XYZ file of C-alpha atoms in Angstrom:
566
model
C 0.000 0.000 0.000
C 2.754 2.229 1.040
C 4.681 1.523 -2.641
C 1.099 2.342 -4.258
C 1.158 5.769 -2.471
C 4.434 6.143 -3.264
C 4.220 5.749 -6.993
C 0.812 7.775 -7.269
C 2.723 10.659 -5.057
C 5.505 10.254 -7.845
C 3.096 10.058 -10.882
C 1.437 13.492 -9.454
C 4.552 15.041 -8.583
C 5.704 14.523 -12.708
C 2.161 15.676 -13.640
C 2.113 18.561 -12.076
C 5.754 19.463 -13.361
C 4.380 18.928 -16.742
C 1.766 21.329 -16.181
C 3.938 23.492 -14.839
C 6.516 23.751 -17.868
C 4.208 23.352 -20.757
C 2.231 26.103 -22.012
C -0.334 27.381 -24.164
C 1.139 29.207 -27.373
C -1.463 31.386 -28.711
C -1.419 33.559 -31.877
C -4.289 35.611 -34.057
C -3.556 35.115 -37.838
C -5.640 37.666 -39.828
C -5.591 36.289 -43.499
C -6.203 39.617 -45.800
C -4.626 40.888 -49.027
C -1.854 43.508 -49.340
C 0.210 45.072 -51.546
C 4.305 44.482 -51.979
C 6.377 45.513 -54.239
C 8.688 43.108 -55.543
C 10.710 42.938 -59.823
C 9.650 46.803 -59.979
C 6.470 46.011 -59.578
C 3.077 46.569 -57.098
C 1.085 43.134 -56.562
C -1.630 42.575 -54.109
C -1.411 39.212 -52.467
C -3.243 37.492 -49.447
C -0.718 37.385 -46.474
C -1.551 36.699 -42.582
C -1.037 40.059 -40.480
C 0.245 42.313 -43.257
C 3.157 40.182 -43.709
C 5.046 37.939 -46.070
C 6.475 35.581 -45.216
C 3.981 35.539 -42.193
C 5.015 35.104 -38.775
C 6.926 32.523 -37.007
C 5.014 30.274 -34.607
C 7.950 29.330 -31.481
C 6.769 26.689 -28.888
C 8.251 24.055 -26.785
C 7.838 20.082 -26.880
C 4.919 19.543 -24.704
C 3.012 22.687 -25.350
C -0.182 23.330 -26.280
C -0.952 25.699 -29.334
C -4.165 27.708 -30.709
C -4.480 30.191 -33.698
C -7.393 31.856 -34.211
C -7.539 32.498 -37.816
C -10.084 35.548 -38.898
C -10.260 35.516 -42.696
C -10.821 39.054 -43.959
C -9.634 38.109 -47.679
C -12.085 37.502 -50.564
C -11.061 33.705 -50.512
C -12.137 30.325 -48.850
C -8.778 29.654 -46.675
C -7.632 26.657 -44.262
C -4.415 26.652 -42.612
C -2.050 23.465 -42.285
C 0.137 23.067 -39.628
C 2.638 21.081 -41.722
C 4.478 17.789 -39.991
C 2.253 18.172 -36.934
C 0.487 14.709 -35.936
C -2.699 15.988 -35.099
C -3.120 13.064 -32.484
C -7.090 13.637 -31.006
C -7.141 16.827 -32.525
C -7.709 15.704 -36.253
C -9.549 18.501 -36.879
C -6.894 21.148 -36.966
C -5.031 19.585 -40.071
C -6.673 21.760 -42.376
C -6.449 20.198 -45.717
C -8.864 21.848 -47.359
C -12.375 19.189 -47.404
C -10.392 16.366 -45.751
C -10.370 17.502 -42.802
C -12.433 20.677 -42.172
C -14.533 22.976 -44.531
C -12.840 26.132 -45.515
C -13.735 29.717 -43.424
C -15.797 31.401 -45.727
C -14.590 35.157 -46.119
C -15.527 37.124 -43.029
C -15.675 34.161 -40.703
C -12.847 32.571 -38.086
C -11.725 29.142 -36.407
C -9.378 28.272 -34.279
C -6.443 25.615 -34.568
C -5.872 23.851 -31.203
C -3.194 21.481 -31.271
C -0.275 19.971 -29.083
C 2.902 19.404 -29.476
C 4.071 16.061 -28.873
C 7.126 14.278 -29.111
C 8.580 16.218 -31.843
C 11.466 18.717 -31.661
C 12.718 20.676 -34.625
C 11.632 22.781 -37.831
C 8.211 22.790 -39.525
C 5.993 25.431 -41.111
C 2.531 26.051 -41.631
C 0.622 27.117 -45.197
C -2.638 27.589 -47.033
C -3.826 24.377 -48.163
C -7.092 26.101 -49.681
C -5.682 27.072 -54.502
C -2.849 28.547 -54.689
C -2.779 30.486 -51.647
C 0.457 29.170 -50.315
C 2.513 30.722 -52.517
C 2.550 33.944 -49.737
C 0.630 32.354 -46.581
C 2.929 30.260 -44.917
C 5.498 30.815 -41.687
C 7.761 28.781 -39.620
C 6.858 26.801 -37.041
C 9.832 26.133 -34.977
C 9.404 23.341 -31.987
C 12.203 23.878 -29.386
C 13.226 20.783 -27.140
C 11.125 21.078 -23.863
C 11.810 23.487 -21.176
C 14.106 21.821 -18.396
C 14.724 18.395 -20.489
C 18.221 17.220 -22.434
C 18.149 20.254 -25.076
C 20.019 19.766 -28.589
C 21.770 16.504 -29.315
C 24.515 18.776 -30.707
C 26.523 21.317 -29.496
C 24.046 24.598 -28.350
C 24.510 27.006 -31.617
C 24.753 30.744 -31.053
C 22.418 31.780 -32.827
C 19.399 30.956 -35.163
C 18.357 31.651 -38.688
C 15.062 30.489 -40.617
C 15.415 30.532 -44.213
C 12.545 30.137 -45.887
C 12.733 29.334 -49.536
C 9.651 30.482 -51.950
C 8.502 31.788 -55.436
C 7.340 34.778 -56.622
C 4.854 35.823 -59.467
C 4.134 38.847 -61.064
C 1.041 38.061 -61.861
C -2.051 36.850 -59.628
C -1.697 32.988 -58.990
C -5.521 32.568 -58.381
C -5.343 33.960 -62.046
C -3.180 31.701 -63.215
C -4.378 28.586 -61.530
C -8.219 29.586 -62.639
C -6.399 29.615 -66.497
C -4.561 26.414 -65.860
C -7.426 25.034 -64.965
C -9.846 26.319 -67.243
C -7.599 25.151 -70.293
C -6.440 21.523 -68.664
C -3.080 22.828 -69.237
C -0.038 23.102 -66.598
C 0.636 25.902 -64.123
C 2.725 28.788 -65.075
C 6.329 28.699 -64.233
C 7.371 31.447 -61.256
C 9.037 34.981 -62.407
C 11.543 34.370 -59.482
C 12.751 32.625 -56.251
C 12.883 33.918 -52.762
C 14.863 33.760 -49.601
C 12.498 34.773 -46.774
C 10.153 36.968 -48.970
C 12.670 38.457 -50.712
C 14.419 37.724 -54.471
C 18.001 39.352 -53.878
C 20.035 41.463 -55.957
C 20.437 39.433 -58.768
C 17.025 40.024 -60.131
C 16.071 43.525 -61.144
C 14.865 46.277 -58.769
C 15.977 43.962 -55.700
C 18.807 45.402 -54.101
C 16.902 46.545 -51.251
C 15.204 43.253 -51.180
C 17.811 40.542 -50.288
C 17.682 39.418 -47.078
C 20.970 39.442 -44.804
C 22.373 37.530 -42.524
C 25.124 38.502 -39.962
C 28.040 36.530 -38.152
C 30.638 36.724 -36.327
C 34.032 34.780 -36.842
C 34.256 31.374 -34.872
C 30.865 30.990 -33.511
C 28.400 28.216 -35.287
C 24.324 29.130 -36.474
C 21.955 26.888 -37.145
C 19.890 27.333 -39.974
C 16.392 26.097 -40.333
C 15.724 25.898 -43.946
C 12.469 25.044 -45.392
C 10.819 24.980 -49.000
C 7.697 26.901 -49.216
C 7.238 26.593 -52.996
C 4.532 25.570 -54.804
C 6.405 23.771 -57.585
C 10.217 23.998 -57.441
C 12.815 21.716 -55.681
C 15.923 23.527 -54.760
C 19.596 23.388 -54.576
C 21.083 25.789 -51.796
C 24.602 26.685 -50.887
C 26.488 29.276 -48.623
C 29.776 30.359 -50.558
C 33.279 28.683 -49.284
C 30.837 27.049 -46.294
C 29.845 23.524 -45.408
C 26.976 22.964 -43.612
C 26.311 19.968 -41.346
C 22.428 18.390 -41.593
C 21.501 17.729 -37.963
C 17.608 16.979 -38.478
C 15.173 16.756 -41.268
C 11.367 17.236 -40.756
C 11.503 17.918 -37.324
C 13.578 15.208 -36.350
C 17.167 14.671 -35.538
C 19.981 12.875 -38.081
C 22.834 11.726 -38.364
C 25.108 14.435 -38.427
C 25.693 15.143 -42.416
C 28.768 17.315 -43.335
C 27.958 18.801 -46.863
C 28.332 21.642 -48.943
C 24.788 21.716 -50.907
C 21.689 20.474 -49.412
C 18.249 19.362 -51.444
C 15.269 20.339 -50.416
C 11.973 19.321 -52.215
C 8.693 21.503 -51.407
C 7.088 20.833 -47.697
C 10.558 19.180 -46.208
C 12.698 21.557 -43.543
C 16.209 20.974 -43.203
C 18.443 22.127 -39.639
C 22.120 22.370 -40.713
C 24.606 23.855 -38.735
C 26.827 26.358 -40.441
C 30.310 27.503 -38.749
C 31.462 30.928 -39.059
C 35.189 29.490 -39.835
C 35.807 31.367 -43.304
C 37.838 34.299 -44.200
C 35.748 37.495 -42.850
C 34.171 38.675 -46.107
C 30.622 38.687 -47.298
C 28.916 35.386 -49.300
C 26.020 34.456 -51.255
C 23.381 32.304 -49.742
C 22.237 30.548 -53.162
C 19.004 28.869 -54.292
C 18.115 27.397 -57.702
C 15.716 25.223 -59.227
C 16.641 21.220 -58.846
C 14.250 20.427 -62.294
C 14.459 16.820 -62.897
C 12.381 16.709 -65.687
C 13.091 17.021 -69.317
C 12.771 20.828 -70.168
C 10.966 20.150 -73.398
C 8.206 18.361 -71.400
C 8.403 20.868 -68.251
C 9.842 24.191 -68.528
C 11.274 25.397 -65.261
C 12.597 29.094 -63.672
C 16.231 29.041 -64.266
C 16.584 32.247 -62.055
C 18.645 32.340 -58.766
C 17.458 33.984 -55.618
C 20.395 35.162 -52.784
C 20.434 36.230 -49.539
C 24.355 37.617 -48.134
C 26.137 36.227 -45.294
C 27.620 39.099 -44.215
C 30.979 38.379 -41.208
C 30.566 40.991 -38.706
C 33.107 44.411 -39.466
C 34.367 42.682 -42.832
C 33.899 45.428 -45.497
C 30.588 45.920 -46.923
C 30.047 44.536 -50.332
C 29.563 46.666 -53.680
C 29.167 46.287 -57.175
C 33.281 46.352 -57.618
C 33.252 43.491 -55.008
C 30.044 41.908 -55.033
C 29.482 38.762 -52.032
C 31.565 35.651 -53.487
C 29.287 33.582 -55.214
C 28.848 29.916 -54.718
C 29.659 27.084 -57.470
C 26.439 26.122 -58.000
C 25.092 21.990 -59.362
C 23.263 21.949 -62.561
C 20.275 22.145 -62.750
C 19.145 18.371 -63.082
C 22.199 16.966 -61.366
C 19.657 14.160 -60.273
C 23.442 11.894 -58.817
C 23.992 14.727 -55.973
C 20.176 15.282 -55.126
C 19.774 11.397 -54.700
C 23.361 11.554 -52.806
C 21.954 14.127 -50.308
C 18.457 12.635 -50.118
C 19.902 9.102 -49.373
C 22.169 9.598 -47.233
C 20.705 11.117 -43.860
C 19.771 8.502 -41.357
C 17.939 8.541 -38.388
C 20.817 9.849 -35.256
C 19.703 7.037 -33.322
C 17.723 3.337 -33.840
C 14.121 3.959 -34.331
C 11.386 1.721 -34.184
C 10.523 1.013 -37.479
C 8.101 -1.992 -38.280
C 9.638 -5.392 -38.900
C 6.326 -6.982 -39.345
C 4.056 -5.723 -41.757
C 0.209 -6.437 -41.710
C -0.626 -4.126 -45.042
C 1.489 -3.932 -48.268
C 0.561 -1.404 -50.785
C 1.861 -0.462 -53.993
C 1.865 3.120 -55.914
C 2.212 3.883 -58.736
C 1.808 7.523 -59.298
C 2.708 10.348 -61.719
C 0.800 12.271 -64.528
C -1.605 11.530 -67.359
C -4.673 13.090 -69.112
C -8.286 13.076 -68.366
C -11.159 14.229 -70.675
C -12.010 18.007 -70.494
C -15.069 18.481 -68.167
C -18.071 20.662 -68.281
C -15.782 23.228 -66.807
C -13.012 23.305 -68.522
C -13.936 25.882 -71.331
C -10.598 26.457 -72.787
C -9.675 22.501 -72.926
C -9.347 21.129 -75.885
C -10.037 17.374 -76.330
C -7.685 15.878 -72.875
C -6.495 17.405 -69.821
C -3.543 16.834 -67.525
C -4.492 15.189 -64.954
C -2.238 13.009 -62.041
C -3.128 9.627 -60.244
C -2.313 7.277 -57.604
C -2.769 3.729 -58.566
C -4.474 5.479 -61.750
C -6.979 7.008 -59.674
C -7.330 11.204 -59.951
C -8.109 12.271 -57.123
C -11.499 14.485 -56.750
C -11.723 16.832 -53.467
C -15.345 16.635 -51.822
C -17.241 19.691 -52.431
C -20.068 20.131 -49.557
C -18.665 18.253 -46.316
C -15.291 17.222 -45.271
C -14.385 14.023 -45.218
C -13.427 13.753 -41.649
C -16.644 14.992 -40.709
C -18.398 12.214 -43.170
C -16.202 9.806 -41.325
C -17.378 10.739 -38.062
C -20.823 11.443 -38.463
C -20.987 8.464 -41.206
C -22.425 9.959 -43.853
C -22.522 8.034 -47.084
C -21.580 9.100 -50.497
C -18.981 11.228 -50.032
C -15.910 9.021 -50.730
C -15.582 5.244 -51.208
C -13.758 2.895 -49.239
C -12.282 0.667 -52.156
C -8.532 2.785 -53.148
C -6.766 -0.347 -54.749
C -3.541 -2.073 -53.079
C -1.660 -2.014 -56.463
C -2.493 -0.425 -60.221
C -5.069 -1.892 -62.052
C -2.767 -2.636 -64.749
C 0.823 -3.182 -64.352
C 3.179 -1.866 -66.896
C 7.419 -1.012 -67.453
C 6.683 2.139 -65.379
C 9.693 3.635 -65.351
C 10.267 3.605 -69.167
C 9.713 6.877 -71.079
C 8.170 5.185 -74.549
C 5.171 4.469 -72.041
C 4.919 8.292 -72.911
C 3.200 6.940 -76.590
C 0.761 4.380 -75.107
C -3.062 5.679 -74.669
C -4.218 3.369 -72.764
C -1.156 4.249 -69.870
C -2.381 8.047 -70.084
C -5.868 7.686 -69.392
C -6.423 8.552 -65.837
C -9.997 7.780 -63.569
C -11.686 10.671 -61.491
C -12.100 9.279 -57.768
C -13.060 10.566 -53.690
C -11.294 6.850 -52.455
C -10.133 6.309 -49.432
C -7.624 3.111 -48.301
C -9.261 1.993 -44.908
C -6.126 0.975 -42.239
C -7.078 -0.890 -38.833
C -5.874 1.113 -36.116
C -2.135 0.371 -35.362
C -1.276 -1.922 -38.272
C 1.806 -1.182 -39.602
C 2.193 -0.334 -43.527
C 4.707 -1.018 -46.250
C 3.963 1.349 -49.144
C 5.913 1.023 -52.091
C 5.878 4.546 -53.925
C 7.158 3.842 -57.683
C 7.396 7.034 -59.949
C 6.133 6.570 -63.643
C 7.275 8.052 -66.748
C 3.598 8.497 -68.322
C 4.424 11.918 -70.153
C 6.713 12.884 -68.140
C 9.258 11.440 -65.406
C 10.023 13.515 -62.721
C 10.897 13.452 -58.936
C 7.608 14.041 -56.835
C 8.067 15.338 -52.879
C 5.237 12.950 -51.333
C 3.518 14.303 -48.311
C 1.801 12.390 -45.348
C -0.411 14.161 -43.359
C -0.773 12.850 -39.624
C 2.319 10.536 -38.863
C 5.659 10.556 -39.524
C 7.171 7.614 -41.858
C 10.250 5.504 -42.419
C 12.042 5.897 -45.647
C 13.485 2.094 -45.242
C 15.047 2.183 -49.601
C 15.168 4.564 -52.510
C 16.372 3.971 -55.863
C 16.040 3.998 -59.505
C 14.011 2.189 -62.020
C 11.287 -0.236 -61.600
C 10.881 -1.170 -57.897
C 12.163 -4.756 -57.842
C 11.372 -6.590 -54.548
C 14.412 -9.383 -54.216
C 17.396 -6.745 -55.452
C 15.550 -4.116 -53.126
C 15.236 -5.252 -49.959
C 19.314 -6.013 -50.104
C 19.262 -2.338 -49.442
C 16.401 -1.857 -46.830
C 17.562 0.026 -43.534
C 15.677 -1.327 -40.545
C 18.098 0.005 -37.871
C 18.264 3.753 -38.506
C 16.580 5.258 -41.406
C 15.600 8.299 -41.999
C 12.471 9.528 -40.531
C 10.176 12.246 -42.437
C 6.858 13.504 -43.502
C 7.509 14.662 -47.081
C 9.538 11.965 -49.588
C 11.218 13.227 -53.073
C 10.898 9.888 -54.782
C 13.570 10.043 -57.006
C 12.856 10.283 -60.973
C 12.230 7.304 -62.580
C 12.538 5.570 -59.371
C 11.039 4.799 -56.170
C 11.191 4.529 -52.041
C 9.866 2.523 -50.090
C 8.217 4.138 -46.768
C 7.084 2.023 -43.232
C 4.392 3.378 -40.386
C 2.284 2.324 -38.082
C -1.343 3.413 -38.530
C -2.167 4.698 -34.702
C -3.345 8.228 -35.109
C -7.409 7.490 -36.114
C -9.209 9.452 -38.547
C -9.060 10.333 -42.347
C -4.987 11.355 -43.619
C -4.419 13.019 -46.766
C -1.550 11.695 -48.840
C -0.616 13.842 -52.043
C 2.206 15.303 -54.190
C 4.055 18.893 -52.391
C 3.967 20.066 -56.040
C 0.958 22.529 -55.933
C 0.466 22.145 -59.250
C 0.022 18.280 -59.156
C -2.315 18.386 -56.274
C -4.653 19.911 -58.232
C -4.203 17.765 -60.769
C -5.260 14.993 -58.695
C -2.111 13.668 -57.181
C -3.025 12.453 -53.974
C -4.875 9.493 -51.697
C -6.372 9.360 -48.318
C -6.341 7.349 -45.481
C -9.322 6.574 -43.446
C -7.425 5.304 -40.016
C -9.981 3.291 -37.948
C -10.421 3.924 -34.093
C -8.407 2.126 -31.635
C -9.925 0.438 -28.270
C -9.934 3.826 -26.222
C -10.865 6.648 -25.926
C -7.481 8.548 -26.010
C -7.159 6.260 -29.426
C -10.828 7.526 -30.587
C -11.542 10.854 -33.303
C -13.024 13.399 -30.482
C -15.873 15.334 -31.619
C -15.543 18.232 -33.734
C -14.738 21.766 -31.862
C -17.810 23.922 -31.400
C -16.373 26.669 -34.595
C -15.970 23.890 -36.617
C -16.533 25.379 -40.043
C -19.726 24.659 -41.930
C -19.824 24.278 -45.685
């Protein structure tokens, strides 16, 4: 009896110190549209509190957050909290009709979620068009007040870099004409490095962003890609950097001097301050794995300056030194960088798997609809497992899912593609029958805590090209990666069940595939789908529909009171 007491009197004790250190984090994001200047040029875009990139949500392991989100712009808009897990508060995701209805213009809702067991960089974004091209932010998880802090060396300082794209003209526009015609989305006008384009482009001197150091003393940088459609090479002149975590969790310490980052994934590298006081380029440009004649790409690059602290200040006589940058589609050193972090400690990836699956995914063509007036004959459409996926249009799925209301999706996504084919080969590019893709609301229903084996195989159907694959609600295991058809007895040679890499957003290589573990314990409906905005809408995407588990901390709560209402 005594050890009883003793034990509850410690379990208190902890819970109370818990309560104690964690905290609520609360922000009010007002989503309206302003004007910027940016390439000599006045655009109005929609932006959270007047400003782009918006702002920077800082919490602790442990904590608790809520944004209240007013939308005072003329669009639908959603927020998603990007790499959070969501567990028993599913419906704060946002994915636009997944997991909540959009706030109509003029209304509000507010985000609760926690932050549990994850430490590092993530962001947040629009998941409602195009909108994320200017509303997203960093969301920056620090390791919990009083615990072990960094597994690295404390830096001295810390600098988000947040890597975008920039229009001139009005994406709605543009994705409204894309879509309208059946044709592709518009290519950007430039890149940018926390908002801004740098001094390379015109009428940008004043907007490059600039970071300070001082001699000796090491920064860590949390970079993250908040582009709609471009993968990115980035390099700090005569620096090497040194990848310590990768979607909010912590690697293998990686000593390189470029780093690949596909849209939705966050890098933390640690850069020392050991060169020759001077100022440097920060540089960003387009990874484009495609072939150019099938997808045109911006072959701009944005900067930002490193600048030592009380070295000379730069001019146009002696400009920042400039990196040596990769080509363009140097596919060898983005697979190099992408395949070689590893998890910086043994995780506990599945060893037994209850549910295999098999994707096949990439682009194809549909037949122009009803509202497609510009469309001429086909479309371009995108598939999983040859299904396009269609987004629900007058309740969210979650909601259907927990109020069980029929007709809104289908519970019969396929395990493997209806047709098997040499997926990786480009002269599939000439075969009908491969391009033809099938509209679809399906859903892949997942027992709760089952573990998964997906198999993620890129196609060449018009074009191949390397896809950043995002899973909302869980983390995953990237266990293999490679090239080619995905062939079971060479691949599993190669399969790292002791320490791989641990992520929310995949660039399956081009032409090639990865294969990805989990274990299916946070209940309700998950949206899988391409980081390429462009391909989204296309249809590039699945969902799961996680069932409950025996309790009710394992059991989809009800919906908050604000919920919004389509």
């Amino acid at each position: 009896m005594a050890r009883s007491a003793f034990f509850l009197a410690c379990f208190i004790f902890a819970f109370l110190s818990f309560s104690a250190e964690a905290e609520v984090v609360k922000h009010t994001f007002k989503v309206s549209n302003i004007v910027v200047r940016r390439l000599c040029k006045n655009k109005t875009i929609t932006a959270v509190n007047g400003q782009y990139p918006g702002p920077t949500i800082e919490a602790h392991e442990g904590d608790s957050v809520a944004i209240h989100v007013i939308n005072e712009s003329p669009y639908n808009i959603t927020i998603h909290w990007h790499g959070i897990f969501q567990r028993m508060s599913p419906w704060a995701d946002g994915p636009n009709f997944i997991t909540q209805c959009p706030i109509r213009p003029g209304n509000s809702y507010t985000y609760r979620f926690n932050v549990i067991g994850q430490e590092g960089t993530l962001w947040w974004h629009a998941h409602v068009s195009v909108l994320r091209a200017t509303v997203y932010g960093a969301l920056i998880i620090h390791p919990r007040v009083g615990g072990v802090g960094f597994p690295f060396p404390n830096p001295y300082k810390e600098e988000t870099i947040i890597l975008g794209e920039w229009w001139k003209a009005d994406v709605v526009g543009l994705q409204n004409k894309a879509l309208a015609s059946g044709g592709a989305f518009n290519i950007s006008d430039a890149f940018t490095i926390n908002g801004r384009p740098g001094d390379l482009y015109r009428c940008s001197n004043k907007h490059t962003h600039k970071v300070e150091v001082e001699q000796g003393k090491t920064y860590l940088l949390r970079i993250i890609n908040a582009a709609l459609n471009s993968q990115f090479f980035f390099k700090v002149a005569n620096h090497r950097l040194t990848v310590v975590g990768a979607d909010a969790t912590y690697t293998t310490p990686f000593s390189t001097d470029v780093i690949t980052i596909a849209p939705g994934q966050t890098i933390d590298a640690l850069l020392h301050a050991n060169a020759p006081p001077a100022n440097y380029y920060m540089a960003a440009i387009a990874y484009a794995s495609a072939p150019v004649s099938v997808s045109p790409f911006d072959n701009t690059t944005t900067v930002a300056t490193l600048t030592y602290k009380n070295s000379p200040p730069s001019s146009s006589s002696s400009p920042p030194l400039m990196p040596s940058l990769p080509a363009f589609n140097d596919t060898p050193t983005a697979h190099h960088f992408y395949s070689n972090l590893t998890a910086l400690r043994p995780n506990s990836v599945p060893l037994q798997i209850d549910q295999h699956m098999f994707i096949a995914f990439g682009l194809g063509l549909t037949p122009c609809s009803a509202n497609q007036p510009l469309c001429q004959g086909r479309a371009l459409s995108a598939s999983m497992n040859n299904i396009s996926f269609s987004f629900p249009t007058a309740v969210s799925m979650l909601e259907a899912h927990f109020r069980r209301i029929r007709g809104v999706y289908t519970k019969d996504f396929p395990n493997r593609p209806l047709v098997a084919y040499d997926f990786s080969n480009p002269s599939v590019n000439n075969v009908g029958s491969f391009q033809l893709t099938d509209k679809g609301t399906k859903v892949k229903r997942l027992k709760f805590n089952s573990t998964v084996e997906m198999v993620l195989q890129n196609t060449a159907v018009l074009a191949a090209e390397n896809h950043p694959l995002h899973l909302h609600g869980y983390n995953f295991y990237v266990v293999a990666q490679g090239f080619g058809n995905y062939k079971k007895k060479e691949a599993v040679k190669k399969y790292n069940l002791v320490n791989p890499q641990e992520r929310n957003t995949i660039a399956v290589p081009v032409g090639g595939w990865a294969v990805i573990r989990f274990r299916a314990d946070n209940p309700g409906i998950w949206i899988m789908h391409c980081h390429l905005d462009g391909h989204l809408s296309l249809g590039l995407a699945m969902a799961l529909e996680v069932g409950n588990g025996p309790t009710p901390s394992t059991t989809v709560p009800p919906p908050p009171p604000d919920y919004p209402q389509c």
